[in-house]
Tab-separated table of C-alpha atoms in Angstrom:
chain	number	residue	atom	x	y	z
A	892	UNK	CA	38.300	-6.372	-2.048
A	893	UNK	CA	37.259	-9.537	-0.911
A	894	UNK	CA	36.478	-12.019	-3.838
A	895	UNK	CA	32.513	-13.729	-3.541
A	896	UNK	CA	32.119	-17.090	-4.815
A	897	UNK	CA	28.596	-17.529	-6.471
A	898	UNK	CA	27.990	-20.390	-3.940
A	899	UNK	CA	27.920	-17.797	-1.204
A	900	UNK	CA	25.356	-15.414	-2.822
A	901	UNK	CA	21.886	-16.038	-1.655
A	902	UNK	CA	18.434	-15.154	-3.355
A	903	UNK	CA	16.343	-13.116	-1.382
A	904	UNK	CA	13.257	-14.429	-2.292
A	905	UNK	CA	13.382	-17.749	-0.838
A	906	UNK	CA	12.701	-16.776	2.758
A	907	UNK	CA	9.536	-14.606	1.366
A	908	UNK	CA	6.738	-17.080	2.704
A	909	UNK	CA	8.391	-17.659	5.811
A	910	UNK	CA	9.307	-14.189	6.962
A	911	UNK	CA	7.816	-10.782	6.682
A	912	UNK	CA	9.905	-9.799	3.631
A	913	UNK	CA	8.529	-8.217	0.736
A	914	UNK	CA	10.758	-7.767	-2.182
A	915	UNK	CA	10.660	-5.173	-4.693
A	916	UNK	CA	14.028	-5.282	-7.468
A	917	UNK	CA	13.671	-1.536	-7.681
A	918	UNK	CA	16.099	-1.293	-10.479
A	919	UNK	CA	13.919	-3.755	-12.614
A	920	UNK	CA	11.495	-1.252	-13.332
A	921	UNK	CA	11.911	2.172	-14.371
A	922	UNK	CA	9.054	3.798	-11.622
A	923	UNK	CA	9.339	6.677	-8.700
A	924	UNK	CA	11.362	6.428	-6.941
A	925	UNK	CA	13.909	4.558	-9.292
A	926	UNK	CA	15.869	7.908	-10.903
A	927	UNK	CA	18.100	5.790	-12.563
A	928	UNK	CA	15.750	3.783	-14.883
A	929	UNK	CA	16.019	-0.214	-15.321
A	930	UNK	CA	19.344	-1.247	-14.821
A	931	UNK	CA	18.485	-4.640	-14.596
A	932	UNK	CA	16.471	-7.457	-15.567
A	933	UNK	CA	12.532	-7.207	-15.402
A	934	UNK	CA	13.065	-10.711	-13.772
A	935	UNK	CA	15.714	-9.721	-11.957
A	936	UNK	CA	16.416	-11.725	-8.028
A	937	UNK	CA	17.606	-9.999	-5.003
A	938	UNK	CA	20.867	-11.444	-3.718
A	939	UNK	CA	22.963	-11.199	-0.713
A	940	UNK	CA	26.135	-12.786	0.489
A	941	UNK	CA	25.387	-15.461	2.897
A	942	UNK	CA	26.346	-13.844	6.150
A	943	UNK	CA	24.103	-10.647	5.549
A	944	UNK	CA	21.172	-12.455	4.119
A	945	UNK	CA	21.288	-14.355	8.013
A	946	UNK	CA	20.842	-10.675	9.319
A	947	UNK	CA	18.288	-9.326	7.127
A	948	UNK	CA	16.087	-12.500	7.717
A	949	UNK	CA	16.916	-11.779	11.271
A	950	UNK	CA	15.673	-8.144	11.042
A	951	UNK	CA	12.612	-9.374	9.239
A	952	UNK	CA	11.896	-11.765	12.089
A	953	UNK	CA	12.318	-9.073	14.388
A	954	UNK	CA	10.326	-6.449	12.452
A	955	UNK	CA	7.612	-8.759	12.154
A	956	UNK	CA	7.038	-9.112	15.934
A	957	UNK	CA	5.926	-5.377	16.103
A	958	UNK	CA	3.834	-5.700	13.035
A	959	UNK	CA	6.265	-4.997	10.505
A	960	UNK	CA	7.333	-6.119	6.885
A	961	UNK	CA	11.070	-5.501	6.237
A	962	UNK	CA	11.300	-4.418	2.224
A	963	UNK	CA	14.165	-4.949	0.148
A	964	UNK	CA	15.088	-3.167	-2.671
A	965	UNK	CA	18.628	-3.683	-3.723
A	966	UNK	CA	21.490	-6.124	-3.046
A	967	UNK	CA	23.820	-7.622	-4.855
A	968	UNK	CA	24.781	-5.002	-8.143
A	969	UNK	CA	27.218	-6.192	-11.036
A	970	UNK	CA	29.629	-4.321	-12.362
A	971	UNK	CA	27.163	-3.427	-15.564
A	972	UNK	CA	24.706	-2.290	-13.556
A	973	UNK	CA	26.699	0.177	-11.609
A	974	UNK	CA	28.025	1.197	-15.210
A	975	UNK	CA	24.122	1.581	-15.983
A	976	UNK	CA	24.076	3.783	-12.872
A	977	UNK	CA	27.142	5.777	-13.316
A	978	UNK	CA	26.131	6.145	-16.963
A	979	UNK	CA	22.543	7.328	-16.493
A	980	UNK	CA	20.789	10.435	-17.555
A	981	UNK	CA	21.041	11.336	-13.940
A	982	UNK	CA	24.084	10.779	-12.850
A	983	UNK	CA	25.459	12.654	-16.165
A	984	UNK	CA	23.353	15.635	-14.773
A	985	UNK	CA	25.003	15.474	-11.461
A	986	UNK	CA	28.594	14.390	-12.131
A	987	UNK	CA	29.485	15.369	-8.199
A	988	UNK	CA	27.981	12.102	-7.385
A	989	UNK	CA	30.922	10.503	-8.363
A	990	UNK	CA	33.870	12.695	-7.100
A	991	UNK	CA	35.278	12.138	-4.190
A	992	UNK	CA	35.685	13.212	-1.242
A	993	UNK	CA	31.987	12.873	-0.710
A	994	UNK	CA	31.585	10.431	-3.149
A	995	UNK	CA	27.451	9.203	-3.471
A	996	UNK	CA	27.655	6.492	-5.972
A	997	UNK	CA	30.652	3.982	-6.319
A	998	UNK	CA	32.336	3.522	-9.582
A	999	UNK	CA	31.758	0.178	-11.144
A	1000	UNK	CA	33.196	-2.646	-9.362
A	1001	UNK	CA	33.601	-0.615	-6.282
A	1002	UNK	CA	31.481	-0.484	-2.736
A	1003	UNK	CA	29.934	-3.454	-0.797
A	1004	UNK	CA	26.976	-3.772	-3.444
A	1005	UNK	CA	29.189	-5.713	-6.660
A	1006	UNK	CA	29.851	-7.912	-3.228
A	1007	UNK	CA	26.143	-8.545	-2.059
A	1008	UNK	CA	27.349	-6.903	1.189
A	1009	UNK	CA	25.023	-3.955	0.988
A	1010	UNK	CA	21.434	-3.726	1.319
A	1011	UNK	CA	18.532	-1.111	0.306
A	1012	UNK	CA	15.656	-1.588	2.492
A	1013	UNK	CA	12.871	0.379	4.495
A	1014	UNK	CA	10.589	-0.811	6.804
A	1015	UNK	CA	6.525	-1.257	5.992
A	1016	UNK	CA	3.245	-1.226	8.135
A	1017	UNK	CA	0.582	-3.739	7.909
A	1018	UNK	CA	-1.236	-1.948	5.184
A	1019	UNK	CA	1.995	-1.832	3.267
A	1020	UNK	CA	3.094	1.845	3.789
A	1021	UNK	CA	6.454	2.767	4.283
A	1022	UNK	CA	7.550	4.162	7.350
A	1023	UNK	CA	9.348	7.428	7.295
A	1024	UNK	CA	12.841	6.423	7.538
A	1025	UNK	CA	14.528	9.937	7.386
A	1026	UNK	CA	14.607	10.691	3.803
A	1027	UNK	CA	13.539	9.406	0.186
A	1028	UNK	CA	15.080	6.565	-1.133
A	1029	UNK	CA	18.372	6.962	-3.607
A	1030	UNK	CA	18.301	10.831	-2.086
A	1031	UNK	CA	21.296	12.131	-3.395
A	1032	UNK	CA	21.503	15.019	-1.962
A	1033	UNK	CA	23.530	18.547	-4.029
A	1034	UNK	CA	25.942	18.976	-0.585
A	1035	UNK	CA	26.899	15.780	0.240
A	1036	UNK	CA	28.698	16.837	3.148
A	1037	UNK	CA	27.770	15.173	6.885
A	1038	UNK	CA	26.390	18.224	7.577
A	1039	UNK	CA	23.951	18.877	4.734
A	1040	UNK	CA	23.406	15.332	3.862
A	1041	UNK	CA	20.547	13.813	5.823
A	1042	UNK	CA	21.322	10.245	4.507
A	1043	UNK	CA	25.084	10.496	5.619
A	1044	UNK	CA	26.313	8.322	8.092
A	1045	UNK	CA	27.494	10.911	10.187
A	1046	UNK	CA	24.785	13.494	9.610
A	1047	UNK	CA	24.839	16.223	12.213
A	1048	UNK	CA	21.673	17.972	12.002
A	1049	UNK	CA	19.650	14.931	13.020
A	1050	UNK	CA	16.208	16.048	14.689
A	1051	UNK	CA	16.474	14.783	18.526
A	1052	UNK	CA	13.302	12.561	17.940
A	1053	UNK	CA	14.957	10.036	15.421
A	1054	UNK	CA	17.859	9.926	16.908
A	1055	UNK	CA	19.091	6.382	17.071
A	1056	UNK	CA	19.073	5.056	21.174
């Protein structure tokens, strides 16, 4: 795993008054649709490593030029907050989530979050409602598999009209 130097990390929340970002820590808070209850900090800052916070302001910029606000939600996770997550009264109800092969959540210290190289995000109309990006955020779905999984990578039942062009 490549090793992040703190210098490298960037808070999200700088670039809010310059680009249509909207933050929301959605682990700070223990609200829909957070299943995992506050992992973090109330006060808690959205990071990224340097080289994906350049995209996401990119996206943003983009998004914003047909009347969109990109939201984040998560970025950067430590290692105790993916042993919140792993620990939680919902992941103990649905140990699958961690066993591989169709792994949902990564074990502490493990995946591109504990690197800031992974982002939760949606996209937002004008009067701040999300658009329908495919399924609900965190789904976490009881067959993982591509082809029961509508937030896998490689889902196969995708409806022709969101497929990707």
């Amino acid at each position: 795993m490549q090793k992040i130097s703190p210098d490298q990390l960037i808070p999200m929340d700088i670039f809010t008054p310059d680009a249509a970002l909207d933050i929301n820590v959605i682990y700070a808070h223990d609200k829909a649709p957070n299943i995992f209850g506050q992992i973090y900090r109330k006060d808690a800052r959205l990071w990224l490593y340097e080289d994906l916070a350049k995209i996401v302001i990119l996206a943003a910029k983009r998004a914003a030029k047909d009347g969109y606000t990109l939201t984040l939600y998560d970025g950067f996770r430590s290692f105790e907050a993916q042993e919140k997550m792993a620990n939680s009264k919902a992941t103990q109800e649905n140990p699958n989530w961690m066993e591989e092969p169709h792994r949902l959540l990564s074990p502490p210290g493990k995946g591109a979050h504990p690197r800031a190289m992974a982002i939760d995000c949606t996209l937002s109309e004008q009067n701040g409602e999300a658009l329908d990006m495919g399924t609900v955020f965190d789904l976490l779905s009881e067959i993982p598999t591509k082809a029961h999984n509508p937030a896998h990578r490689e889902f196969v039942n995708m409806q022709e009209g969101h497929k990707l062009n």
